[in-house]
Amino acid sequence: MNKTLGLIGSGNINSAVARLAVAAGLDVVLSNSRGPETLADLVAELGEHARAATPAEAAEAGDLVVVSIPLGAYEKIPAGPLAGKTVIDTMNYYPERDGRIAELDANEPTSSELVQRHLADSRVVKAANNVVFSQLFSLARPSGAPDRSAVPVAGDDVAAKAEAVRLLDALGYDAVDIGTLADSWRSEPGTPVYCKPYLGERPAGMGWPETQEWLYQSPGAPVSADRVRELTAAAVRGPAGGGFGPDAWT
Ligand SMILES: NC(=O)c1ccc[n+]([C@@H]2O[C@H](COP(=O)([O-])OP(=O)(O)OC[C@H]3O[C@@H](n4cnc5c(N)ncnc54)[C@H](OP(=O)(O)O)[C@@H]3O)[C@@H](O)[C@H]2O)c1
């Protein structure tokens, strides 16, 4: 892949994406809400294949763009410079962080359908939303590695999905097509494929404070494409909106 990846949001997830992308030989243009100067340390760490810009500039520069910001800010994603582009949406609905979004609470659209509606002239693909950032980084493997993991992808545009699959491959993942954006609830928070399988076995007897530390320190456990198919097929649509606190572990 000889491409420039635009990154809107440069927090936990997109920092991991940026590290994997630069390792794969891609150029990255990072952005956040506070301004490019606040990304100087990350850019310095990533080296000459990285630069920081505004979200609109990152959108403009990217052949492909990954949006990874709190979902509550989705209407601030710059739609104009993303027109005609494939946009990978890693976002999840966490009402405590994002505020309540009535349409999602009614379980009508999926969160990625809302993002697609905002980015009406882009091709949105949901991916990389179901792995904790630390395992997203640590589980990446070269193509063909026996312990390579897979992640679900969902989208309405077949060519855009193929583009997302190629990016995931470059980053270190196989992909399982789970259908359209309307189907993407199958990888949303609270479903069987959401984060937990990639974490591995939680050591016995851990309380919540230890679990919180372990979440970010576990090297993770590979999840094969067949397992992703099983887990997403077994999903049952529940109330929208995630929580990954103590309740998710009982
Ligand atoms: N954390 C995980 O392991 C994980 C796993 C899967 C999916 N996700 C989902 O991925 C998304 C990002 O999660 P995260 O943990 O990476 O979040 P995070 O660490 O809090 O980072 C969020 C990033 O978004 C930026 N941002 C916020 N509002 C923005 C705006 N209007 N325009 C441009 N950038 C903006 C922030 O910039 P400033 O810092 O300058 O405000 C920051 O760089 C969320 O929707 C989350 O649910 C997270």
Short mmCIF file of C-alpha atoms and ligand atoms in Angstrom, two decimals:
data_model
loop_
_atom_site.label_atom_id
_atom_site.label_comp_id
_atom_site.label_asym_id
_atom_site.label_seq_id
_atom_site.Cartn_x
_atom_site.Cartn_y
_atom_site.Cartn_z
CA MET A 1 0.00 0.00 0.00
CA ASN A 2 1.48 3.31 -1.01
CA LYS A 3 -0.97 5.71 0.53
CA THR A 4 -1.48 8.57 2.87
CA LEU A 5 -3.72 7.83 5.79
CA GLY A 6 -5.64 10.77 7.23
CA LEU A 7 -6.41 10.45 10.93
CA ILE A 8 -9.18 12.44 12.57
CA GLY A 9 -8.60 12.01 16.27
CA SER A 10 -5.18 10.99 17.52
CA GLY A 11 -5.95 9.45 20.87
CA ASN A 12 -5.69 5.84 22.00
CA ILE A 13 -6.99 4.16 18.86
CA ASN A 14 -5.58 6.39 16.16
CA SER A 15 -2.17 6.54 17.85
CA ALA A 16 -2.09 2.74 17.60
CA VAL A 17 -3.32 2.93 13.99
CA ALA A 18 -0.65 5.53 13.22
CA ARG A 19 2.14 3.38 14.69
CA LEU A 20 1.01 0.33 12.73
CA ALA A 21 0.52 2.37 9.55
CA VAL A 22 3.98 3.93 9.68
CA ALA A 23 5.48 0.50 10.35
CA ALA A 24 3.66 -0.68 7.21
CA GLY A 25 5.22 2.12 5.15
CA LEU A 26 2.24 4.46 4.95
CA ASP A 27 2.37 8.21 5.47
CA VAL A 28 0.05 9.51 8.17
CA VAL A 29 -1.48 12.92 8.78
CA LEU A 30 -2.68 13.19 12.37
CA SER A 31 -5.21 15.63 13.76
CA ASN A 32 -7.13 16.32 16.95
CA SER A 33 -9.40 18.96 18.43
CA ARG A 34 -6.70 21.07 20.09
CA GLY A 35 -4.42 21.72 17.15
CA PRO A 36 -1.41 20.22 15.37
CA GLU A 37 1.14 21.66 17.79
CA THR A 38 -0.24 19.44 20.56
CA LEU A 39 0.73 16.36 18.50
CA ALA A 40 4.43 17.25 18.25
CA ASP A 41 5.61 14.43 20.54
CA LEU A 42 3.66 11.76 18.68
CA VAL A 43 4.84 13.08 15.31
CA ALA A 44 8.44 13.07 16.55
CA GLU A 45 8.06 9.48 17.76
CA LEU A 46 6.55 8.37 14.44
CA GLY A 47 9.26 10.03 12.36
CA GLU A 48 9.41 11.38 8.85
CA HIS A 49 6.31 9.57 7.60
CA ALA A 50 4.07 11.49 10.00
CA ARG A 51 2.87 15.05 10.24
CA ALA A 52 0.12 16.84 12.12
CA ALA A 53 -2.57 19.09 10.68
CA THR A 54 -6.11 20.24 11.33
CA PRO A 55 -8.95 17.70 10.93
CA ALA A 56 -9.97 19.32 7.61
CA GLU A 57 -6.39 19.13 6.34
CA ALA A 58 -6.01 15.51 7.46
CA ALA A 59 -9.29 14.72 5.69
CA GLU A 60 -8.05 16.47 2.56
CA ALA A 61 -4.64 14.77 2.62
CA GLY A 62 -5.86 11.23 3.23
CA ASP A 63 -6.35 8.77 0.39
CA LEU A 64 -8.17 6.92 3.12
CA VAL A 65 -9.27 8.44 6.44
CA VAL A 66 -9.80 6.86 9.85
CA VAL A 67 -12.12 8.75 12.17
CA SER A 68 -11.65 7.88 15.82
CA ILE A 69 -13.11 10.53 18.10
CA PRO A 70 -15.79 10.38 20.80
CA LEU A 71 -19.03 9.60 18.93
CA GLY A 72 -20.74 12.56 20.59
CA ALA A 73 -18.64 14.85 18.35
CA TYR A 74 -19.48 13.10 15.08
CA GLU A 75 -21.27 16.11 13.61
CA LYS A 76 -17.98 18.04 13.82
CA ILE A 77 -16.24 15.65 11.42
CA PRO A 78 -15.47 17.80 8.35
CA ALA A 79 -17.77 16.42 5.67
CA GLY A 80 -16.63 18.60 2.76
CA PRO A 81 -13.03 17.40 2.43
CA LEU A 82 -14.14 13.80 3.01
CA ALA A 83 -16.53 13.83 0.04
CA GLY A 84 -15.78 10.99 -2.35
CA LYS A 85 -13.50 9.23 0.14
CA THR A 86 -13.62 6.02 2.10
CA VAL A 87 -13.87 6.79 5.81
CA ILE A 88 -13.21 4.14 8.42
CA ASP A 89 -15.31 4.64 11.53
CA THR A 90 -13.93 3.09 14.72
CA MET A 91 -16.40 4.87 16.96
CA ASN A 92 -18.73 3.42 19.58
CA TYR A 93 -21.63 4.89 21.51
CA TYR A 94 -20.88 5.38 25.19
CA PRO A 95 -23.71 7.56 26.57
CA GLU A 96 -21.77 8.47 29.71
CA ARG A 97 -19.10 10.02 27.52
CA ASP A 98 -21.10 11.02 24.44
CA GLY A 99 -24.37 12.18 26.00
CA ARG A 100 -27.62 10.50 25.08
CA ILE A 101 -28.39 10.27 21.36
CA ALA A 102 -32.14 9.65 21.09
CA GLU A 103 -32.05 7.86 17.75
CA LEU A 104 -29.48 5.39 19.02
CA ASP A 105 -31.40 4.88 22.24
CA ALA A 106 -34.40 3.97 20.07
CA ASN A 107 -32.17 1.30 18.47
CA GLU A 108 -33.10 2.52 15.03
CA PRO A 109 -29.92 3.42 13.16
CA THR A 110 -26.59 1.98 14.14
CA SER A 111 -23.99 4.53 15.22
CA SER A 112 -22.20 4.09 11.89
CA GLU A 113 -25.40 4.84 9.98
CA LEU A 114 -25.53 8.17 11.82
CA VAL A 115 -21.95 8.84 10.80
CA GLN A 116 -22.77 7.89 7.18
CA ARG A 117 -25.75 10.26 7.22
CA HIS A 118 -23.47 13.09 8.34
CA LEU A 119 -20.82 12.13 5.75
CA ALA A 120 -23.41 11.71 3.01
CA ASP A 121 -20.88 12.01 0.17
CA SER A 122 -18.35 9.62 1.71
CA ARG A 123 -18.30 5.83 1.91
CA VAL A 124 -18.25 4.86 5.58
CA VAL A 125 -16.90 1.51 6.73
CA LYS A 126 -17.11 0.40 10.34
CA ALA A 127 -13.92 -1.36 11.47
CA ALA A 128 -11.41 -1.56 14.29
CA ASN A 129 -14.09 -0.54 16.79
CA ASN A 130 -14.08 -3.83 18.70
CA VAL A 131 -10.51 -4.17 19.97
CA VAL A 132 -9.04 -2.25 22.91
CA PHE A 133 -6.28 0.01 21.61
CA SER A 134 -3.51 -1.79 23.46
CA GLN A 135 -4.44 -5.17 21.93
CA LEU A 136 -5.09 -3.51 18.55
CA PHE A 137 -1.40 -2.69 18.64
CA SER A 138 -0.04 -5.85 20.25
CA LEU A 139 -2.06 -8.41 18.24
CA ALA A 140 -1.09 -7.07 14.80
CA ARG A 141 0.73 -9.72 12.75
CA PRO A 142 2.04 -9.98 9.19
CA SER A 143 -0.18 -11.55 6.56
CA GLY A 144 -0.22 -15.34 6.83
CA ALA A 145 1.03 -15.50 10.44
CA PRO A 146 -0.68 -18.43 12.18
CA ASP A 147 -1.68 -16.27 15.13
CA ARG A 148 -3.05 -13.40 13.08
CA SER A 149 -6.34 -11.98 14.32
CA ALA A 150 -9.36 -10.89 12.31
CA VAL A 151 -11.80 -8.04 12.88
CA PRO A 152 -15.29 -7.43 11.49
CA VAL A 153 -15.90 -4.86 8.75
CA ALA A 154 -19.29 -3.48 7.77
CA GLY A 155 -20.26 -1.02 5.07
CA ASP A 156 -22.73 -0.23 2.32
CA ASP A 157 -20.17 0.20 -0.46
CA VAL A 158 -18.38 -2.93 -1.62
CA ALA A 159 -15.35 -1.13 -3.06
CA ALA A 160 -14.93 0.92 0.10
CA LYS A 161 -15.06 -2.23 2.19
CA ALA A 162 -12.35 -3.75 0.00
CA GLU A 163 -10.24 -0.65 0.57
CA ALA A 164 -10.72 -0.97 4.34
CA VAL A 165 -9.79 -4.65 4.17
CA ARG A 166 -6.55 -3.74 2.37
CA LEU A 167 -5.74 -1.19 5.04
CA LEU A 168 -6.43 -3.70 7.82
CA ASP A 169 -4.21 -6.21 6.05
CA ALA A 170 -1.38 -3.66 5.93
CA LEU A 171 -1.91 -2.87 9.62
CA GLY A 172 -1.76 -6.54 10.60
CA TYR A 173 -5.31 -7.94 10.52
CA ASP A 174 -7.56 -10.21 8.53
CA ALA A 175 -11.12 -9.02 8.05
CA VAL A 176 -14.57 -10.63 8.17
CA ASP A 177 -17.32 -8.92 6.18
CA ILE A 178 -20.38 -8.75 8.46
CA GLY A 179 -22.60 -6.87 6.01
CA THR A 180 -23.91 -3.33 5.74
CA LEU A 181 -23.81 -0.44 8.17
CA ALA A 182 -27.29 -1.51 9.29
CA ASP A 183 -25.71 -4.84 10.27
CA SER A 184 -22.85 -3.21 12.15
CA TRP A 185 -24.64 -3.51 15.50
CA ARG A 186 -23.15 -7.03 15.48
CA SER A 187 -19.80 -5.56 16.52
CA GLU A 188 -21.08 -2.75 18.73
CA PRO A 189 -20.44 -2.63 22.50
CA GLY A 190 -22.09 -5.43 24.42
CA THR A 191 -21.90 -7.99 21.62
CA PRO A 192 -19.82 -11.19 21.86
CA VAL A 193 -17.09 -9.97 19.48
CA TYR A 194 -16.61 -6.73 21.39
CA CYS A 195 -13.12 -6.46 22.90
CA LYS A 196 -13.27 -9.33 25.39
CA PRO A 197 -12.22 -12.17 23.05
CA TYR A 198 -9.09 -10.23 22.09
CA LEU A 199 -8.11 -9.69 25.72
CA GLY A 200 -7.54 -13.33 26.56
CA GLU A 201 -8.45 -15.03 29.81
CA ARG A 202 -8.79 -12.64 32.71
CA PRO A 203 -6.71 -13.97 35.60
CA ALA A 204 -8.94 -15.50 38.29
CA GLY A 205 -9.92 -13.45 41.30
CA MET A 206 -9.35 -10.03 39.76
CA GLY A 207 -11.47 -7.20 41.09
CA TRP A 208 -12.42 -4.19 39.00
CA PRO A 209 -9.37 -1.97 39.74
CA GLU A 210 -7.00 -4.80 38.75
CA THR A 211 -9.13 -5.57 35.71
CA GLN A 212 -8.82 -1.96 34.55
CA GLU A 213 -5.03 -2.21 34.64
CA TRP A 214 -5.03 -5.62 33.03
CA LEU A 215 -7.18 -4.35 30.12
CA TYR A 216 -4.33 -2.18 28.94
CA GLN A 217 -1.50 -4.53 29.82
CA SER A 218 -2.74 -7.86 28.53
CA PRO A 219 -0.80 -8.88 25.42
CA GLY A 220 -4.12 -10.19 24.17
CA ALA A 221 -5.20 -13.42 22.53
CA PRO A 222 -5.56 -13.94 18.77
CA VAL A 223 -9.09 -14.20 17.41
CA SER A 224 -9.35 -16.02 14.09
CA ALA A 225 -11.65 -15.14 11.21
CA ASP A 226 -13.73 -18.26 11.90
CA ARG A 227 -14.14 -17.19 15.53
CA VAL A 228 -15.18 -13.69 14.45
CA ARG A 229 -17.80 -15.27 12.17
CA GLU A 230 -19.13 -17.39 15.05
CA LEU A 231 -19.20 -14.51 17.51
CA THR A 232 -20.88 -12.03 15.18
CA ALA A 233 -23.43 -14.65 14.07
CA ALA A 234 -24.29 -15.28 17.73
CA ALA A 235 -24.94 -11.59 18.48
CA VAL A 236 -28.37 -10.54 19.70
CA ARG A 237 -29.30 -6.88 19.38
CA GLY A 238 -29.69 -5.32 22.80
CA PRO A 239 -30.03 -1.72 23.91
CA ALA A 240 -27.57 0.56 22.13
CA GLY A 241 -24.76 2.09 24.10
CA GLY A 242 -21.85 0.45 25.72
CA GLY A 243 -20.30 0.22 29.06
CA PHE A 244 -17.04 -1.52 29.67
CA GLY A 245 -17.09 -1.02 33.40
CA PRO A 246 -17.58 -3.59 36.16
CA ASP A 247 -21.00 -4.63 34.80
CA ALA A 248 -19.42 -5.86 31.57
CA TRP A 249 -17.41 -8.38 33.58
CA THR A 250 -20.08 -10.00 35.70
N1 LIG B 1 -10.03 3.17 23.57
C1 LIG B 1 -10.24 2.03 22.94
O1 LIG B 1 -9.58 1.02 23.22
C2 LIG B 1 -11.31 1.94 21.86
C3 LIG B 1 -11.51 0.71 21.23
C4 LIG B 1 -12.40 0.64 20.16
C5 LIG B 1 -13.10 1.76 19.76
N2 LIG B 1 -12.91 2.96 20.42
C6 LIG B 1 -13.70 4.13 19.98
O2 LIG B 1 -12.84 4.93 19.17
C7 LIG B 1 -13.09 6.32 19.41
C8 LIG B 1 -11.82 6.97 19.93
O3 LIG B 1 -11.46 6.36 21.16
P1 LIG B 1 -10.07 6.71 21.85
O4 LIG B 1 -9.97 5.84 23.06
O5 LIG B 1 -8.98 6.71 20.84
O6 LIG B 1 -10.38 8.20 22.33
P2 LIG B 1 -9.39 9.24 22.98
O7 LIG B 1 -8.13 8.58 23.41
O8 LIG B 1 -10.17 10.02 23.98
O9 LIG B 1 -9.02 10.20 21.76
C9 LIG B 1 -9.99 10.96 21.13
C10 LIG B 1 -9.31 11.80 20.07
O10 LIG B 1 -10.33 12.50 19.34
C11 LIG B 1 -9.95 13.85 19.26
N3 LIG B 1 -11.12 14.67 19.05
C12 LIG B 1 -12.16 14.90 19.89
N4 LIG B 1 -13.06 15.70 19.31
C13 LIG B 1 -12.58 15.97 18.06
C14 LIG B 1 -13.05 16.74 16.99
N5 LIG B 1 -14.23 17.38 17.05
N6 LIG B 1 -12.30 16.82 15.86
C15 LIG B 1 -11.11 16.16 15.79
N7 LIG B 1 -10.62 15.40 16.78
C16 LIG B 1 -11.34 15.31 17.90
C17 LIG B 1 -9.22 14.13 20.55
O11 LIG B 1 -8.45 15.29 20.41
P3 LIG B 1 -8.13 16.22 21.69
O12 LIG B 1 -7.41 15.34 22.65
O13 LIG B 1 -7.31 17.32 21.11
O14 LIG B 1 -9.47 16.67 22.21
C18 LIG B 1 -8.37 12.87 20.63
O15 LIG B 1 -7.23 12.97 19.81
C19 LIG B 1 -14.25 6.36 20.40
O16 LIG B 1 -15.44 6.53 19.70
C20 LIG B 1 -14.18 5.01 21.10
O17 LIG B 1 -15.43 4.60 21.60
C21 LIG B 1 -12.03 3.07 21.45
#
